[in-house]
mmCIF file of N, CA, C and O in Angstrom:
data_model
loop_
_atom_site.group_PDB
_atom_site.id
_atom_site.type_symbol
_atom_site.label_atom_id
_atom_site.label_comp_id
_atom_site.label_asym_id
_atom_site.label_seq_id
_atom_site.Cartn_x
_atom_site.Cartn_y
_atom_site.Cartn_z
ATOM 1 N N ARG A 263 99.530 88.063 110.749
ATOM 2 C CA ARG A 263 97.798 88.170 109.920
ATOM 3 C C ARG A 263 98.306 87.519 108.642
ATOM 4 O O ARG A 263 99.346 87.250 108.417
ATOM 5 N N ILE A 264 97.052 87.012 107.991
ATOM 6 C CA ILE A 264 97.282 86.475 106.673
ATOM 7 C C ILE A 264 96.217 87.347 106.011
ATOM 8 O O ILE A 264 95.303 87.861 106.413
ATOM 9 N N PHE A 265 96.637 87.730 104.402
ATOM 10 C CA PHE A 265 96.280 88.584 103.950
ATOM 11 C C PHE A 265 96.108 87.731 102.530
ATOM 12 O O PHE A 265 96.570 86.827 101.981
ATOM 13 N N TYR A 266 94.844 88.011 101.945
ATOM 14 C CA TYR A 266 94.241 86.982 100.846
ATOM 15 C C TYR A 266 95.834 88.075 99.365
ATOM 16 O O TYR A 266 95.682 89.324 99.812
ATOM 17 N N GLY A 267 95.565 87.130 98.869
ATOM 18 C CA GLY A 267 96.521 87.382 97.645
ATOM 19 C C GLY A 267 96.110 86.048 96.432
ATOM 20 O O GLY A 267 95.559 85.155 96.866
ATOM 21 N N SER A 268 96.145 86.240 94.994
ATOM 22 C CA SER A 268 95.956 85.307 94.073
ATOM 23 C C SER A 268 97.200 85.627 93.164
ATOM 24 O O SER A 268 98.095 86.720 92.914
ATOM 25 N N ASP A 269 96.675 84.652 92.368
ATOM 26 C CA ASP A 269 97.497 84.625 90.876
ATOM 27 C C ASP A 269 97.190 85.483 89.738
ATOM 28 O O ASP A 269 97.622 85.146 88.514
ATOM 29 N N TYR A 270 96.015 85.968 90.033
ATOM 30 C CA TYR A 270 95.633 86.926 88.733
ATOM 31 C C TYR A 270 96.233 87.915 88.103
ATOM 32 O O TYR A 270 97.378 88.234 88.357
ATOM 33 N N PRO A 271 96.920 87.090 86.618
ATOM 34 C CA PRO A 271 95.516 87.604 86.019
ATOM 35 C C PRO A 271 95.070 86.113 84.886
ATOM 36 O O PRO A 271 94.944 86.048 84.068
ATOM 37 N N ASP A 272 95.724 85.101 85.967
ATOM 38 C CA ASP A 272 95.352 83.917 85.267
ATOM 39 C C ASP A 272 94.116 83.358 85.115
ATOM 40 O O ASP A 272 93.866 82.757 84.045
ATOM 41 N N ARG A 273 93.188 84.066 85.861
ATOM 42 C CA ARG A 273 91.459 83.936 85.432
ATOM 43 C C ARG A 273 90.957 85.176 85.969
ATOM 44 O O ARG A 273 91.899 86.241 86.754
ATOM 45 N N GLY A 274 90.222 85.264 85.634
ATOM 46 C CA GLY A 274 89.392 86.801 85.932
ATOM 47 C C GLY A 274 88.942 86.298 87.600
ATOM 48 O O GLY A 274 89.187 86.092 88.175
ATOM 49 N N LEU A 275 89.015 88.201 87.667
ATOM 50 C CA LEU A 275 88.914 88.309 89.392
ATOM 51 C C LEU A 275 87.467 87.714 89.959
ATOM 52 O O LEU A 275 87.755 87.372 90.958
ATOM 53 N N GLY A 276 86.776 87.699 89.492
ATOM 54 C CA GLY A 276 85.642 87.056 89.577
ATOM 55 C C GLY A 276 85.270 85.991 89.909
ATOM 56 O O GLY A 276 85.153 85.087 90.792
ATOM 57 N N GLU A 277 85.720 85.064 88.968
ATOM 58 C CA GLU A 277 86.248 83.742 89.059
ATOM 59 C C GLU A 277 87.390 83.184 90.256
ATOM 60 O O GLU A 277 87.757 82.326 91.041
ATOM 61 N N THR A 278 88.188 83.792 90.476
ATOM 62 C CA THR A 278 89.287 83.660 91.423
ATOM 63 C C THR A 278 88.829 83.675 92.856
ATOM 64 O O THR A 278 89.164 82.847 93.394
ATOM 65 N N LEU A 279 87.651 84.606 92.974
ATOM 66 C CA LEU A 279 87.568 85.305 94.405
ATOM 67 C C LEU A 279 86.277 83.856 94.579
ATOM 68 O O LEU A 279 86.159 83.658 96.022
ATOM 69 N N GLU A 280 85.476 83.725 93.323
ATOM 70 C CA GLU A 280 84.652 82.705 93.713
ATOM 71 C C GLU A 280 85.427 81.640 93.928
ATOM 72 O O GLU A 280 85.119 80.571 94.878
ATOM 73 N N LEU A 281 86.362 81.028 93.471
ATOM 74 C CA LEU A 281 87.250 79.770 93.664
ATOM 75 C C LEU A 281 87.633 79.834 94.983
ATOM 76 O O LEU A 281 87.874 78.777 96.327
ATOM 77 N N THR A 282 88.163 81.126 95.683
ATOM 78 C CA THR A 282 88.700 81.253 96.905
ATOM 79 C C THR A 282 87.627 80.842 97.658
ATOM 80 O O THR A 282 87.312 80.571 99.268
ATOM 81 N N LEU A 283 86.104 81.776 97.936
ATOM 82 C CA LEU A 283 85.250 81.582 98.773
ATOM 83 C C LEU A 283 85.283 80.329 98.829
ATOM 84 O O LEU A 283 84.727 79.982 99.600
ATOM 85 N N LYS A 284 85.087 79.312 97.811
ATOM 86 C CA LYS A 284 84.689 78.024 97.496
ATOM 87 C C LYS A 284 85.244 77.235 98.846
ATOM 88 O O LYS A 284 85.218 76.123 99.547
ATOM 89 N N VAL A 285 87.022 77.553 98.767
ATOM 90 C CA VAL A 285 88.004 77.071 99.481
ATOM 91 C C VAL A 285 87.612 77.163 100.951
ATOM 92 O O VAL A 285 87.552 76.224 101.941
ATOM 93 N N PHE A 286 87.439 78.510 101.354
ATOM 94 C CA PHE A 286 87.044 79.106 102.836
ATOM 95 C C PHE A 286 85.898 78.237 102.784
ATOM 96 O O PHE A 286 85.898 77.416 104.121
ATOM 97 N N GLU A 287 85.257 77.955 102.245
ATOM 98 C CA GLU A 287 83.916 76.939 102.632
ATOM 99 C C GLU A 287 84.227 75.527 102.906
ATOM 100 O O GLU A 287 84.117 74.775 103.837
ATOM 101 N N GLN A 288 84.828 75.113 102.078
ATOM 102 C CA GLN A 288 85.316 73.604 102.557
ATOM 103 C C GLN A 288 86.255 73.412 103.485
ATOM 104 O O GLN A 288 85.918 72.628 104.771
ATOM 105 N N PHE A 289 86.592 74.583 104.112
ATOM 106 C CA PHE A 289 87.495 74.846 105.256
ATOM 107 C C PHE A 289 86.317 75.111 106.455
ATOM 108 O O PHE A 289 87.252 75.167 107.757
ATOM 109 N N SER A 290 85.384 75.525 106.321
ATOM 110 C CA SER A 290 84.568 75.796 107.352
ATOM 111 C C SER A 290 84.649 77.059 108.234
ATOM 112 O O SER A 290 84.758 77.484 109.284
ATOM 113 N N LEU A 291 85.674 77.917 107.219
ATOM 114 C CA LEU A 291 86.087 78.951 107.840
ATOM 115 C C LEU A 291 84.936 79.977 108.415
ATOM 116 O O LEU A 291 83.919 80.335 107.663
ATOM 117 N N SER A 292 84.832 80.548 109.292
ATOM 118 C CA SER A 292 83.785 81.348 110.052
ATOM 119 C C SER A 292 83.346 83.179 109.268
ATOM 120 O O SER A 292 84.874 83.204 108.367
ATOM 121 N N GLU A 293 82.361 83.192 108.900
ATOM 122 C CA GLU A 293 82.395 84.653 108.382
ATOM 123 C C GLU A 293 83.292 85.997 108.669
ATOM 124 O O GLU A 293 83.888 86.453 108.040
ATOM 125 N N ASP A 294 83.710 85.825 109.784
ATOM 126 C CA ASP A 294 84.591 87.056 110.419
ATOM 127 C C ASP A 294 85.805 86.371 110.175
ATOM 128 O O ASP A 294 86.798 87.563 109.788
ATOM 129 N N LEU A 295 86.583 85.020 110.168
ATOM 130 C CA LEU A 295 87.543 84.968 109.431
ATOM 131 C C LEU A 295 88.054 85.275 108.021
ATOM 132 O O LEU A 295 88.964 85.703 108.068
ATOM 133 N N VAL A 296 87.248 85.119 107.436
ATOM 134 C CA VAL A 296 86.958 85.456 106.282
ATOM 135 C C VAL A 296 87.567 86.562 105.793
ATOM 136 O O VAL A 296 88.001 86.924 104.966
ATOM 137 N N GLU A 297 86.528 88.025 106.577
ATOM 138 C CA GLU A 297 86.512 88.884 106.003
ATOM 139 C C GLU A 297 88.026 89.288 106.749
ATOM 140 O O GLU A 297 88.469 90.333 106.119
ATOM 141 N N LYS A 298 88.444 88.653 107.432
ATOM 142 C CA LYS A 298 89.538 89.320 107.951
ATOM 143 C C LYS A 298 91.021 88.646 107.044
ATOM 144 O O LYS A 298 91.523 89.885 106.231
ATOM 145 N N VAL A 299 90.431 87.715 106.251
ATOM 146 C CA VAL A 299 91.553 87.373 105.532
ATOM 147 C C VAL A 299 91.282 88.073 104.339
ATOM 148 O O VAL A 299 92.523 88.215 103.810
ATOM 149 N N LEU A 300 90.412 88.153 103.864
ATOM 150 C CA LEU A 300 89.769 89.272 102.409
ATOM 151 C C LEU A 300 90.303 90.724 102.700
ATOM 152 O O LEU A 300 90.961 91.089 101.445
ATOM 153 N N TYR A 301 90.143 91.180 103.575
ATOM 154 C CA TYR A 301 90.011 92.433 103.981
ATOM 155 C C TYR A 301 90.427 93.401 104.865
ATOM 156 O O TYR A 301 91.624 93.545 105.016
ATOM 157 N N LYS A 302 90.153 93.017 106.355
ATOM 158 C CA LYS A 302 90.278 93.303 107.416
ATOM 159 C C LYS A 302 91.431 93.511 107.839
ATOM 160 O O LYS A 302 92.110 94.514 108.635
ATOM 161 N N ASN A 303 92.398 92.262 107.852
ATOM 162 C CA ASN A 303 93.886 92.518 107.920
ATOM 163 C C ASN A 303 94.665 93.087 107.544
ATOM 164 O O ASN A 303 95.365 93.496 108.048
ATOM 165 N N ALA A 304 94.488 93.305 106.055
ATOM 166 C CA ALA A 304 95.098 94.210 105.198
ATOM 167 C C ALA A 304 95.003 95.733 105.775
ATOM 168 O O ALA A 304 95.329 96.228 105.576
ATOM 169 N N GLU A 305 93.658 95.685 105.989
ATOM 170 C CA GLU A 305 93.357 97.258 106.190
ATOM 171 C C GLU A 305 93.420 97.591 107.237
ATOM 172 O O GLU A 305 93.769 98.794 107.428
ATOM 173 N N LYS A 306 93.825 96.806 108.251
ATOM 174 C CA LYS A 306 94.320 96.993 109.669
ATOM 175 C C LYS A 306 96.119 97.211 109.573
ATOM 176 O O LYS A 306 96.520 98.532 110.508
ATOM 177 N N PHE A 307 96.594 96.608 108.665
ATOM 178 C CA PHE A 307 98.058 96.574 108.818
ATOM 179 C C PHE A 307 98.382 97.689 108.001
ATOM 180 O O PHE A 307 99.572 98.751 108.383
ATOM 181 N N ILE A 308 97.411 98.187 106.671
ATOM 182 C CA ILE A 308 97.791 99.777 106.390
ATOM 183 C C ILE A 308 97.856 101.044 107.044
ATOM 184 O O ILE A 308 97.982 101.910 107.221
ATOM 185 N N MET A 309 96.600 101.055 107.965
ATOM 186 C CA MET A 309 96.225 102.146 109.054
ATOM 187 C C MET A 309 97.248 102.056 109.856
ATOM 188 O O MET A 309 97.885 103.190 110.282
ATOM 189 N N ASP A 310 97.648 101.072 110.435
ATOM 190 C CA ASP A 310 98.520 100.967 111.374
ATOM 191 C C ASP A 310 100.213 101.520 110.757
ATOM 192 O O ASP A 310 100.709 101.936 111.252
ATOM 193 N N PHE A 311 100.241 100.935 109.391
ATOM 194 C CA PHE A 311 101.467 101.887 108.700
ATOM 195 C C PHE A 311 101.702 103.512 108.651
ATOM 196 O O PHE A 311 102.628 104.117 108.880
ATOM 197 N N ILE A 312 100.118 103.350 108.545
ATOM 198 C CA ILE A 312 100.130 105.253 107.747
ATOM 199 C C ILE A 312 100.379 105.746 109.318
ATOM 200 O O ILE A 312 101.202 106.619 109.182
ATOM 201 N N LYS A 313 99.862 105.149 110.433
ATOM 202 C CA LYS A 313 100.175 106.095 111.959
ATOM 203 C C LYS A 313 101.450 106.085 112.046
ATOM 204 O O LYS A 313 101.798 107.116 112.265
ATOM 205 N N TRP A 314 102.220 105.040 111.411
ATOM 206 C CA TRP A 314 103.846 104.778 112.058
ATOM 207 C C TRP A 314 104.405 105.568 110.894
ATOM 208 O O TRP A 314 105.027 106.716 111.733
ATOM 209 N N ILE A 315 104.418 106.245 109.975
ATOM 210 C CA ILE A 315 104.371 107.142 108.974
ATOM 211 C C ILE A 315 104.150 108.574 109.518
ATOM 212 O O ILE A 315 105.110 109.443 109.641
ATOM 213 N N VAL A 316 103.010 108.719 109.994
ATOM 214 C CA VAL A 316 102.923 109.708 110.461
ATOM 215 C C VAL A 316 103.540 110.130 111.834
ATOM 216 O O VAL A 316 104.126 111.224 112.090
ATOM 217 N N MET A 317 103.946 109.682 112.690
ATOM 218 C CA MET A 317 104.688 109.174 114.087
ATOM 219 C C MET A 317 105.717 109.861 113.868
ATOM 220 O O MET A 317 106.463 110.771 113.901
ATOM 221 N N MET A 318 106.273 108.800 112.702
ATOM 222 C CA MET A 318 107.973 109.111 111.906
ATOM 223 C C MET A 318 107.994 110.504 111.534
ATOM 224 O O MET A 318 109.081 110.921 112.166
ATOM 225 N N ASN A 319 107.363 110.966 110.859
ATOM 226 C CA ASN A 319 107.564 112.161 110.308
ATOM 227 C C ASN A 319 107.387 113.290 111.547
ATOM 228 O O ASN A 319 108.071 114.186 110.830
ATOM 229 N N LYS A 320 106.688 113.154 112.222
ATOM 230 C CA LYS A 320 106.219 114.027 113.908
ATOM 231 C C LYS A 320 108.039 114.187 114.385
ATOM 232 O O LYS A 320 108.259 114.870 114.470
ATOM 233 N N GLU A 321 107.934 113.205 114.537
ATOM 234 C CA GLU A 321 109.726 112.842 115.558
ATOM 235 C C GLU A 321 110.575 113.979 114.870
ATOM 236 O O GLU A 321 111.367 114.282 114.833
ATOM 237 N N PHE A 322 110.667 113.239 113.156
ATOM 238 C CA PHE A 322 111.138 113.873 112.240
ATOM 239 C C PHE A 322 111.390 115.576 112.299
ATOM 240 O O PHE A 322 112.286 116.221 112.343
ATOM 241 N N GLN A 323 110.147 115.772 111.980
ATOM 242 C CA GLN A 323 109.872 117.200 112.448
ATOM 243 C C GLN A 323 110.412 117.910 114.192
ATOM 244 O O GLN A 323 111.039 119.147 113.350
ATOM 245 N N ILE A 324 110.077 117.252 114.695
ATOM 246 C CA ILE A 324 110.455 117.698 116.036
ATOM 247 C C ILE A 324 112.319 117.830 115.767
ATOM 248 O O ILE A 324 112.846 118.945 116.539
ATOM 249 N N SER A 325 112.744 116.544 115.407
ATOM 250 C CA SER A 325 114.672 116.845 115.548
ATOM 251 C C SER A 325 114.875 117.830 114.895
ATOM 252 O O SER A 325 116.064 118.650 114.870
ATOM 253 N N ILE A 326 114.451 118.087 113.533
ATOM 254 C CA ILE A 326 114.709 119.088 112.596
ATOM 255 C C ILE A 326 114.548 120.511 113.536
ATOM 256 O O ILE A 326 115.570 121.559 113.682
ATOM 257 N N ILE A 327 113.350 120.626 114.590
ATOM 258 C CA ILE A 327 113.280 122.244 114.806
ATOM 259 C C ILE A 327 114.590 121.841 116.361
ATOM 260 O O ILE A 327 114.778 123.065 116.465
ATOM 261 N N ILE A 328 114.456 121.209 117.368
ATOM 262 C CA ILE A 328 115.175 121.081 118.028
ATOM 263 C C ILE A 328 117.231 121.232 117.520
ATOM 264 O O ILE A 328 117.508 121.818 118.188
ATOM 265 N N ASP A 329 117.015 120.741 116.662
ATOM 266 C CA ASP A 329 118.735 121.185 116.344
ATOM 267 C C ASP A 329 119.067 122.003 115.592
ATOM 268 O O ASP A 329 119.693 122.771 115.875
#
């Protein structure tokens, strides 16, 4: 997965995003791909990580009860 990142604060957030969108447009990236790079990939990664933490916590709690 690819996540969006910037060198903020070298310029304002609005200008950074505007320039990034121009580059995406130059490469003719689809709207779906742009959405994935800007936020959907990171959103899925974070949700998967949270699910993993919850799963690990349940396994930890179960092992404490069994021991």
